[in-house]
Amino acid sequence: MGTPEFAVETLQALVENDYNVVAVVTQPDKPVGRHGSVLQPSQVKQYAVAHSLPVLQPEKMKDPAFIEQLRSYNANLQVVVAFRMLPEVVWAMPEYGTFNVHAALLPQYRGAAPINWAVINGETQTGVTTFFLDHDIDTGRIILKKPFAIPDDADVEYVYDGLMHLGAQLCLETLEAIIAANGHPASVAQDNIAADDSGFTQTVRESLLSSAALKKAPKIFKETCEIDWMKPVKQVYDFIRGLSPVPGAWTTLVAPDSKETVLKIYKSRKTDKAGQGSGTISTDGKALYISAADALLEIVELQLAGKKRMLARDFLNGMKGIETYRVKKK
């Protein structure tokens, strides 16, 4: 069960390792185009069709017709990657249950956008977790975990690709553990980590217990992506790379005549140069800077609304007098 490219990697691993994938469940085709007259299948569906796998696309997961059809496949196990919340009638159906491949080191970063929030928050490590589904979102018993380092210059695309491959690998290891244990592999309740070693290394247990205040990963909306220039330069830098390239961090560029234009920023660099007030724009003729709360942030790649993505130096060539502009404070 999955929809985006992230889930395709795991499905492909199952197919190429000769697991018997009896069916694939994905989202209904999505209307695209100016008038929504064209239906675009999910990337998971495209892969499934290309490999002659049966595809189910329920509008509602509790639809009796879908439940009956799903049950007819008599699956021993269900694997979920980047899909949607499932009702108990679905996740409890197989004899070995249902496990999820989640792009974070649970219990940290439960939610819809764990990769983005890990980078936004300046984490140096994230990872992938497999866990059995239960009644709440991302709270089930943990089966396996694998860490993944986040370099300081990495954006979401880099981490997404790394976790996509790591998740497929961890899925296969989880399947092997489930098969070897006749459906009952060692697992650990997320709210009772300290009381149950279950084969976890000391490092993993410490990572699970490392923060009393769990960080969440809620869904990201357009308004989430607006840059707050009143924050320190490190936080603004992490925020930009945590949303690059999709959906993209943005700010509002204000001209001397008060005309406003949305400006997306895809890549930046931290500096230790003193700023001149949050939101102030400056240039040395070669580089473009915007002041955060404590220092200047160099803007490397950007995109004005209605224009192509470009390097800041090319932007400067076409934007004379940029110092007379400013960016709006959030």
mmCIF file of N, CA and C in Angstrom, residues 97-212:
data_model
loop_
_atom_site.group_PDB
_atom_site.id
_atom_site.type_symbol
_atom_site.label_atom_id
_atom_site.label_comp_id
_atom_site.label_asym_id
_atom_site.label_seq_id
_atom_site.Cartn_x
_atom_site.Cartn_y
_atom_site.Cartn_z
ATOM 1 N N GLY A 97 -0.504 -9.411 10.291
ATOM 2 C CA GLY A 97 -0.693 -7.989 10.526
ATOM 3 C C GLY A 97 -0.219 -7.107 9.383
ATOM 4 N N THR A 98 -0.003 -5.846 9.706
ATOM 5 C CA THR A 98 0.406 -4.833 8.726
ATOM 6 C C THR A 98 1.542 -4.022 9.324
ATOM 7 N N PHE A 99 2.621 -3.854 8.580
ATOM 8 C CA PHE A 99 3.684 -2.980 9.080
ATOM 9 C C PHE A 99 3.931 -1.829 8.128
ATOM 10 N N ASN A 100 4.413 -0.746 8.695
ATOM 11 C CA ASN A 100 4.656 0.501 7.975
ATOM 12 C C ASN A 100 6.151 0.781 7.914
ATOM 13 N N VAL A 101 6.600 1.304 6.790
ATOM 14 C CA VAL A 101 7.976 1.796 6.649
ATOM 15 C C VAL A 101 7.911 3.314 6.783
ATOM 16 N N HIS A 102 8.417 3.842 7.889
ATOM 17 C CA HIS A 102 8.295 5.271 8.201
ATOM 18 C C HIS A 102 9.655 5.951 8.114
ATOM 19 N N ALA A 103 9.714 7.100 7.482
ATOM 20 C CA ALA A 103 10.975 7.802 7.223
ATOM 21 C C ALA A 103 11.408 8.674 8.397
ATOM 22 N N ALA A 104 11.597 8.053 9.551
ATOM 23 C CA ALA A 104 12.101 8.739 10.740
ATOM 24 C C ALA A 104 12.472 7.684 11.770
ATOM 25 N N LEU A 105 13.178 8.113 12.799
ATOM 26 C CA LEU A 105 13.508 7.226 13.905
ATOM 27 C C LEU A 105 12.435 7.398 14.978
ATOM 28 N N LEU A 106 11.373 6.631 14.851
ATOM 29 C CA LEU A 106 10.270 6.732 15.805
ATOM 30 C C LEU A 106 10.761 6.421 17.225
ATOM 31 N N PRO A 107 10.186 7.047 18.244
ATOM 32 C CA PRO A 107 8.944 7.823 18.190
ATOM 33 C C PRO A 107 9.090 9.277 17.775
ATOM 34 N N GLN A 108 10.311 9.713 17.436
ATOM 35 C CA GLN A 108 10.464 11.070 16.926
ATOM 36 C C GLN A 108 9.862 11.191 15.517
ATOM 37 N N TYR A 109 9.290 12.364 15.240
ATOM 38 C CA TYR A 109 8.770 12.719 13.918
ATOM 39 C C TYR A 109 7.666 11.793 13.419
ATOM 40 N N ARG A 110 6.666 11.614 14.280
ATOM 41 C CA ARG A 110 5.433 10.991 13.825
ATOM 42 C C ARG A 110 4.681 12.008 12.981
ATOM 43 N N GLY A 111 4.090 11.569 11.881
ATOM 44 C CA GLY A 111 3.310 12.476 11.058
ATOM 45 C C GLY A 111 3.606 12.353 9.586
ATOM 46 N N ALA A 112 3.035 13.285 8.812
ATOM 47 C CA ALA A 112 3.022 13.181 7.358
ATOM 48 C C ALA A 112 4.299 13.648 6.668
ATOM 49 N N ALA A 113 5.109 14.485 7.339
ATOM 50 C CA ALA A 113 6.278 15.074 6.660
ATOM 51 C C ALA A 113 7.544 14.930 7.501
ATOM 52 N N PRO A 114 7.925 13.712 7.861
ATOM 53 C CA PRO A 114 9.084 13.535 8.753
ATOM 54 C C PRO A 114 10.409 13.957 8.144
ATOM 55 N N ILE A 115 10.563 13.792 6.829
ATOM 56 C CA ILE A 115 11.849 14.150 6.200
ATOM 57 C C ILE A 115 12.039 15.654 6.232
ATOM 58 N N ASN A 116 11.011 16.389 5.838
ATOM 59 C CA ASN A 116 11.106 17.854 5.841
ATOM 60 C C ASN A 116 11.430 18.386 7.236
ATOM 61 N N TRP A 117 10.689 17.923 8.237
ATOM 62 C CA TRP A 117 10.850 18.491 9.580
ATOM 63 C C TRP A 117 12.186 18.136 10.204
ATOM 64 N N ALA A 118 12.723 16.973 9.889
ATOM 65 C CA ALA A 118 14.041 16.621 10.418
ATOM 66 C C ALA A 118 15.103 17.597 9.915
ATOM 67 N N VAL A 119 15.035 17.958 8.634
ATOM 68 C CA VAL A 119 16.003 18.908 8.065
ATOM 69 C C VAL A 119 15.725 20.318 8.573
ATOM 70 N N ILE A 120 14.451 20.718 8.600
ATOM 71 C CA ILE A 120 14.083 22.048 9.098
ATOM 72 C C ILE A 120 14.597 22.262 10.514
ATOM 73 N N ASN A 121 14.530 21.220 11.326
ATOM 74 C CA ASN A 121 14.964 21.336 12.721
ATOM 75 C C ASN A 121 16.467 21.168 12.913
ATOM 76 N N GLY A 122 17.195 21.023 11.805
ATOM 77 C CA GLY A 122 18.653 20.966 11.887
ATOM 78 C C GLY A 122 19.202 19.667 12.437
ATOM 79 N N GLU A 123 18.430 18.577 12.325
ATOM 80 C CA GLU A 123 18.914 17.291 12.810
ATOM 81 C C GLU A 123 20.141 16.841 12.009
ATOM 82 N N THR A 124 21.052 16.158 12.670
ATOM 83 C CA THR A 124 22.222 15.604 11.985
ATOM 84 C C THR A 124 22.020 14.120 11.673
ATOM 85 N N GLN A 125 20.928 13.561 12.195
ATOM 86 C CA GLN A 125 20.626 12.157 11.908
ATOM 87 C C GLN A 125 19.124 11.930 11.896
ATOM 88 N N THR A 126 18.677 11.154 10.938
ATOM 89 C CA THR A 126 17.305 10.654 10.915
ATOM 90 C C THR A 126 17.413 9.163 10.610
ATOM 91 N N GLY A 127 16.427 8.587 9.968
ATOM 92 C CA GLY A 127 16.512 7.174 9.651
ATOM 93 C C GLY A 127 15.181 6.621 9.207
ATOM 94 N N VAL A 128 15.067 5.311 9.243
ATOM 95 C CA VAL A 128 13.846 4.622 8.837
ATOM 96 C C VAL A 128 13.465 3.634 9.936
ATOM 97 N N THR A 129 12.164 3.524 10.174
ATOM 98 C CA THR A 129 11.639 2.606 11.180
ATOM 99 C C THR A 129 10.552 1.744 10.564
ATOM 100 N N THR A 130 10.540 0.461 10.893
ATOM 101 C CA THR A 130 9.390 -0.371 10.558
ATOM 102 C C THR A 130 8.652 -0.681 11.849
ATOM 103 N N PHE A 131 7.321 -0.618 11.788
ATOM 104 C CA PHE A 131 6.515 -0.857 12.986
ATOM 105 C C PHE A 131 5.156 -1.420 12.591
ATOM 106 N N PHE A 132 4.569 -2.159 13.492
ATOM 107 C CA PHE A 132 3.231 -2.703 13.257
ATOM 108 C C PHE A 132 2.186 -1.619 13.465
ATOM 109 N N LEU A 133 1.225 -1.540 12.569
ATOM 110 C CA LEU A 133 0.163 -0.560 12.699
ATOM 111 C C LEU A 133 -0.756 -0.902 13.861
ATOM 112 N N ASP A 134 -1.265 0.157 14.510
ATOM 113 C CA ASP A 134 -2.291 0.001 15.527
ATOM 114 C C ASP A 134 -3.301 1.136 15.364
ATOM 115 N N HIS A 135 -4.025 1.465 16.422
ATOM 116 C CA HIS A 135 -5.137 2.404 16.278
ATOM 117 C C HIS A 135 -4.711 3.852 16.039
ATOM 118 N N ASP A 136 -3.530 4.250 16.482
ATOM 119 C CA ASP A 136 -3.095 5.637 16.338
ATOM 120 C C ASP A 136 -2.031 5.764 15.250
ATOM 121 N N ILE A 137 -1.745 7.001 14.876
ATOM 122 C CA ILE A 137 -0.809 7.256 13.781
ATOM 123 C C ILE A 137 0.640 7.116 14.262
ATOM 124 N N ASP A 138 1.390 6.218 13.644
ATOM 125 C CA ASP A 138 2.836 6.054 13.874
ATOM 126 C C ASP A 138 3.188 5.722 15.323
ATOM 127 N N THR A 139 2.332 4.969 16.002
ATOM 128 C CA THR A 139 2.583 4.671 17.413
ATOM 129 C C THR A 139 2.776 3.182 17.689
ATOM 130 N N GLY A 140 2.702 2.325 16.671
ATOM 131 C CA GLY A 140 2.750 0.880 16.874
ATOM 132 C C GLY A 140 4.103 0.354 17.321
ATOM 133 N N ARG A 141 4.158 -0.925 17.610
ATOM 134 C CA ARG A 141 5.373 -1.569 18.111
ATOM 135 C C ARG A 141 6.471 -1.557 17.052
ATOM 136 N N ILE A 142 7.641 -1.083 17.435
ATOM 137 C CA ILE A 142 8.779 -0.961 16.527
ATOM 138 C C ILE A 142 9.420 -2.325 16.298
ATOM 139 N N ILE A 143 9.681 -2.618 15.023
ATOM 140 C CA ILE A 143 10.329 -3.874 14.654
ATOM 141 C C ILE A 143 11.822 -3.638 14.434
ATOM 142 N N LEU A 144 12.166 -2.782 13.465
ATOM 143 C CA LEU A 144 13.567 -2.493 13.163
ATOM 144 C C LEU A 144 13.756 -1.008 12.873
ATOM 145 N N LYS A 145 15.003 -0.555 13.043
ATOM 146 C CA LYS A 145 15.358 0.836 12.728
ATOM 147 C C LYS A 145 16.733 0.876 12.072
ATOM 148 N N LYS A 146 16.915 1.838 11.188
ATOM 149 C CA LYS A 146 18.236 2.090 10.599
ATOM 150 C C LYS A 146 18.466 3.598 10.577
ATOM 151 N N PRO A 147 19.634 4.064 11.054
ATOM 152 C CA PRO A 147 19.918 5.503 11.039
ATOM 153 C C PRO A 147 20.442 5.979 9.687
ATOM 154 N N PHE A 148 20.337 7.283 9.463
ATOM 155 C CA PHE A 148 20.827 7.910 8.229
ATOM 156 C C PHE A 148 21.349 9.294 8.592
ATOM 157 N N ALA A 149 22.597 9.558 8.233
ATOM 158 C CA ALA A 149 23.224 10.843 8.559
ATOM 159 C C ALA A 149 22.729 11.947 7.627
ATOM 160 N N ILE A 150 22.517 13.139 8.193
ATOM 161 C CA ILE A 150 22.114 14.307 7.403
ATOM 162 C C ILE A 150 23.271 15.299 7.386
ATOM 163 N N PRO A 151 23.995 15.427 6.283
ATOM 164 C CA PRO A 151 25.067 16.431 6.199
ATOM 165 C C PRO A 151 24.496 17.839 6.346
ATOM 166 N N ASP A 152 25.321 18.762 6.776
ATOM 167 C CA ASP A 152 24.855 20.130 7.020
ATOM 168 C C ASP A 152 24.409 20.839 5.742
ATOM 169 N N ASP A 153 24.899 20.373 4.584
ATOM 170 C CA ASP A 153 24.521 21.031 3.334
ATOM 171 C C ASP A 153 23.461 20.243 2.561
ATOM 172 N N ALA A 154 22.898 19.209 3.178
ATOM 173 C CA ALA A 154 21.916 18.374 2.480
ATOM 174 C C ALA A 154 20.546 19.035 2.469
ATOM 175 N N ASP A 155 19.842 18.878 1.342
ATOM 176 C CA ASP A 155 18.464 19.344 1.288
ATOM 177 C C ASP A 155 17.534 18.135 1.351
ATOM 178 N N VAL A 156 16.235 18.391 1.288
ATOM 179 C CA VAL A 156 15.247 17.318 1.416
ATOM 180 C C VAL A 156 15.402 16.271 0.314
ATOM 181 N N GLU A 157 15.746 16.696 -0.885
ATOM 182 C CA GLU A 157 15.887 15.755 -1.993
ATOM 183 C C GLU A 157 16.954 14.704 -1.682
ATOM 184 N N TYR A 158 18.069 15.140 -1.120
ATOM 185 C CA TYR A 158 19.147 14.216 -0.763
ATOM 186 C C TYR A 158 18.678 13.220 0.294
ATOM 187 N N VAL A 159 18.036 13.725 1.334
ATOM 188 C CA VAL A 159 17.580 12.855 2.423
ATOM 189 C C VAL A 159 16.464 11.927 1.943
ATOM 190 N N TYR A 160 15.556 12.461 1.144
ATOM 191 C CA TYR A 160 14.448 11.663 0.577
ATOM 192 C C TYR A 160 14.993 10.468 -0.202
ATOM 193 N N ASP A 161 15.957 10.726 -1.089
ATOM 194 C CA ASP A 161 16.538 9.644 -1.894
ATOM 195 C C ASP A 161 17.233 8.610 -1.009
ATOM 196 N N GLY A 162 17.977 9.087 -0.024
ATOM 197 C CA GLY A 162 18.681 8.173 0.862
ATOM 198 C C GLY A 162 17.734 7.300 1.665
ATOM 199 N N LEU A 163 16.686 7.902 2.204
ATOM 200 C CA LEU A 163 15.731 7.142 3.004
ATOM 201 C C LEU A 163 14.858 6.233 2.141
ATOM 202 N N MET A 164 14.628 6.616 0.924
ATOM 203 C CA MET A 164 13.849 5.778 -0.003
ATOM 204 C C MET A 164 14.554 4.443 -0.214
ATOM 205 N N HIS A 165 15.860 4.490 -0.455
ATOM 206 C CA HIS A 165 16.634 3.258 -0.650
ATOM 207 C C HIS A 165 16.794 2.498 0.665
ATOM 208 N N LEU A 166 17.043 3.225 1.733
ATOM 209 C CA LEU A 166 17.210 2.600 3.044
ATOM 210 C C LEU A 166 15.909 1.927 3.488
ATOM 211 N N GLY A 167 14.781 2.570 3.193
ATOM 212 C CA GLY A 167 13.490 2.012 3.564
ATOM 213 C C GLY A 167 13.204 0.702 2.864
ATOM 214 N N ALA A 168 13.558 0.619 1.583
ATOM 215 C CA ALA A 168 13.370 -0.637 0.841
ATOM 216 C C ALA A 168 14.217 -1.742 1.446
ATOM 217 N N GLN A 169 15.451 -1.413 1.815
ATOM 218 C CA GLN A 169 16.347 -2.393 2.430
ATOM 219 C C GLN A 169 15.796 -2.865 3.773
ATOM 220 N N LEU A 170 15.320 -1.909 4.578
ATOM 221 C CA LEU A 170 14.795 -2.253 5.890
ATOM 222 C C LEU A 170 13.506 -3.070 5.778
ATOM 223 N N CYS A 171 12.722 -2.808 4.762
ATOM 224 C CA CYS A 171 11.503 -3.589 4.528
ATOM 225 C C CYS A 171 11.851 -5.066 4.323
ATOM 226 N N LEU A 172 12.853 -5.327 3.504
ATOM 227 C CA LEU A 172 13.253 -6.712 3.248
ATOM 228 C C LEU A 172 13.763 -7.379 4.525
ATOM 229 N N GLU A 173 14.540 -6.653 5.325
ATOM 230 C CA GLU A 173 15.042 -7.207 6.577
ATOM 231 C C GLU A 173 13.895 -7.490 7.547
ATOM 232 N N THR A 174 12.905 -6.620 7.532
ATOM 233 C CA THR A 174 11.736 -6.809 8.395
ATOM 234 C C THR A 174 10.947 -8.041 7.971
ATOM 235 N N LEU A 175 10.775 -8.203 6.665
ATOM 236 C CA LEU A 175 10.080 -9.393 6.169
ATOM 237 C C LEU A 175 10.802 -10.664 6.583
ATOM 238 N N GLU A 176 12.114 -10.657 6.480
ATOM 239 C CA GLU A 176 12.903 -11.831 6.876
ATOM 240 C C GLU A 176 12.710 -12.135 8.362
ATOM 241 N N ALA A 177 12.663 -11.073 9.177
ATOM 242 C CA ALA A 177 12.471 -11.252 10.621
ATOM 243 C C ALA A 177 11.080 -11.808 10.919
ATOM 244 N N ILE A 178 10.082 -11.316 10.193
ATOM 245 C CA ILE A 178 8.708 -11.780 10.403
ATOM 246 C C ILE A 178 8.562 -13.243 9.998
ATOM 247 N N ILE A 179 9.142 -13.590 8.865
ATOM 248 C CA ILE A 179 9.072 -14.985 8.386
ATOM 249 C C ILE A 179 9.793 -15.923 9.355
ATOM 250 N N ALA A 180 10.976 -15.509 9.794
ATOM 251 C CA ALA A 180 11.763 -16.358 10.701
ATOM 252 C C ALA A 180 11.057 -16.588 12.033
ATOM 253 N N ALA A 181 10.220 -15.622 12.433
ATOM 254 C CA ALA A 181 9.537 -15.714 13.728
ATOM 255 C C ALA A 181 8.076 -16.131 13.576
ATOM 256 N N ASN A 182 7.737 -16.661 12.393
ATOM 257 C CA ASN A 182 6.353 -17.099 12.146
ATOM 258 C C ASN A 182 5.332 -16.001 12.456
ATOM 259 N N GLY A 183 5.683 -14.791 12.021
ATOM 260 C CA GLY A 183 4.756 -13.677 12.170
ATOM 261 C C GLY A 183 4.852 -12.921 13.467
ATOM 262 N N HIS A 184 5.771 -13.323 14.356
ATOM 263 C CA HIS A 184 5.867 -12.666 15.659
ATOM 264 C C HIS A 184 7.311 -12.277 15.962
ATOM 265 N N PRO A 185 7.876 -11.337 15.200
ATOM 266 C CA PRO A 185 9.265 -10.918 15.449
ATOM 267 C C PRO A 185 9.375 -10.094 16.724
ATOM 268 N N ALA A 186 10.596 -9.980 17.229
ATOM 269 C CA ALA A 186 10.823 -9.110 18.385
ATOM 270 C C ALA A 186 10.408 -7.692 18.028
ATOM 271 N N SER A 187 9.693 -7.043 18.921
ATOM 272 C CA SER A 187 9.257 -5.665 18.681
ATOM 273 C C SER A 187 9.168 -4.946 20.016
ATOM 274 N N VAL A 188 9.167 -3.637 19.972
ATOM 275 C CA VAL A 188 9.204 -2.835 21.191
ATOM 276 C C VAL A 188 8.102 -1.790 21.161
ATOM 277 N N ALA A 189 7.326 -1.707 22.220
ATOM 278 C CA ALA A 189 6.303 -0.669 22.327
ATOM 279 C C ALA A 189 6.975 0.693 22.468
ATOM 280 N N GLN A 190 6.505 1.682 21.745
ATOM 281 C CA GLN A 190 7.152 2.987 21.746
ATOM 282 C C GLN A 190 7.071 3.685 23.096
ATOM 283 N N ASP A 191 6.087 3.345 23.911
ATOM 284 C CA ASP A 191 5.967 3.987 25.223
ATOM 285 C C ASP A 191 6.560 3.140 26.336
ATOM 286 N N ASN A 192 7.301 2.083 25.955
ATOM 287 C CA ASN A 192 7.863 1.197 26.967
ATOM 288 C C ASN A 192 9.234 0.682 26.528
ATOM 289 N N ILE A 193 10.011 1.571 25.882
ATOM 290 C CA ILE A 193 11.290 1.166 25.305
ATOM 291 C C ILE A 193 12.253 0.627 26.364
ATOM 292 N N ALA A 194 12.342 1.306 27.494
ATOM 293 C CA ALA A 194 13.346 0.949 28.499
ATOM 294 C C ALA A 194 13.113 -0.424 29.100
ATOM 295 N N ALA A 195 11.857 -0.887 29.092
ATOM 296 C CA ALA A 195 11.538 -2.152 29.740
ATOM 297 C C ALA A 195 11.731 -3.360 28.837
ATOM 298 N N ASP A 196 12.110 -3.120 27.591
ATOM 299 C CA ASP A 196 12.170 -4.235 26.645
ATOM 300 C C ASP A 196 13.336 -4.056 25.686
ATOM 301 N N ASP A 197 14.392 -4.832 25.874
ATOM 302 C CA ASP A 197 15.553 -4.754 24.979
ATOM 303 C C ASP A 197 15.201 -5.289 23.602
ATOM 304 N N SER A 198 14.632 -6.459 23.522
ATOM 305 C CA SER A 198 14.188 -7.097 22.277
ATOM 306 C C SER A 198 15.219 -7.038 21.158
ATOM 307 N N GLY A 199 16.484 -7.189 21.523
ATOM 308 C CA GLY A 199 17.498 -7.250 20.483
ATOM 309 C C GLY A 199 17.970 -5.896 19.983
ATOM 310 N N PHE A 200 17.439 -4.795 20.530
ATOM 311 C CA PHE A 200 17.863 -3.480 20.083
ATOM 312 C C PHE A 200 19.225 -3.137 20.685
ATOM 313 N N THR A 201 20.036 -2.448 19.923
ATOM 314 C CA THR A 201 21.342 -2.036 20.437
ATOM 315 C C THR A 201 21.157 -0.902 21.438
ATOM 316 N N GLN A 202 22.184 -0.684 22.244
ATOM 317 C CA GLN A 202 22.135 0.395 23.228
ATOM 318 C C GLN A 202 21.948 1.736 22.533
ATOM 319 N N THR A 203 22.591 1.922 21.367
ATOM 320 C CA THR A 203 22.482 3.186 20.641
ATOM 321 C C THR A 203 21.051 3.449 20.216
ATOM 322 N N VAL A 204 20.379 2.410 19.710
ATOM 323 C CA VAL A 204 18.994 2.579 19.281
ATOM 324 C C VAL A 204 18.100 2.891 20.474
ATOM 325 N N ARG A 205 18.279 2.173 21.586
ATOM 326 C CA ARG A 205 17.441 2.432 22.755
ATOM 327 C C ARG A 205 17.644 3.861 23.253
ATOM 328 N N GLU A 206 18.893 4.312 23.240
ATOM 329 C CA GLU A 206 19.158 5.678 23.694
ATOM 330 C C GLU A 206 18.511 6.697 22.775
ATOM 331 N N SER A 207 18.522 6.419 21.462
ATOM 332 C CA SER A 207 17.911 7.362 20.521
ATOM 333 C C SER A 207 16.402 7.425 20.723
ATOM 334 N N LEU A 208 15.808 6.292 21.110
ATOM 335 C CA LEU A 208 14.374 6.267 21.355
ATOM 336 C C LEU A 208 14.007 7.034 22.618
ATOM 337 N N LEU A 209 14.923 7.042 23.576
ATOM 338 C CA LEU A 209 14.645 7.661 24.860
ATOM 339 C C LEU A 209 15.265 9.050 25.001
ATOM 340 N N SER A 210 15.925 9.533 23.937
ATOM 341 C CA SER A 210 16.782 10.708 24.048
ATOM 342 C C SER A 210 16.040 12.007 24.321
ATOM 343 N N SER A 211 14.762 12.079 23.980
ATOM 344 C CA SER A 211 14.068 13.351 24.145
ATOM 345 C C SER A 211 12.702 13.144 24.763
ATOM 346 N N ALA A 212 12.498 13.784 25.925
ATOM 347 C CA ALA A 212 11.187 13.679 26.560
ATOM 348 C C ALA A 212 10.138 14.393 25.730
#
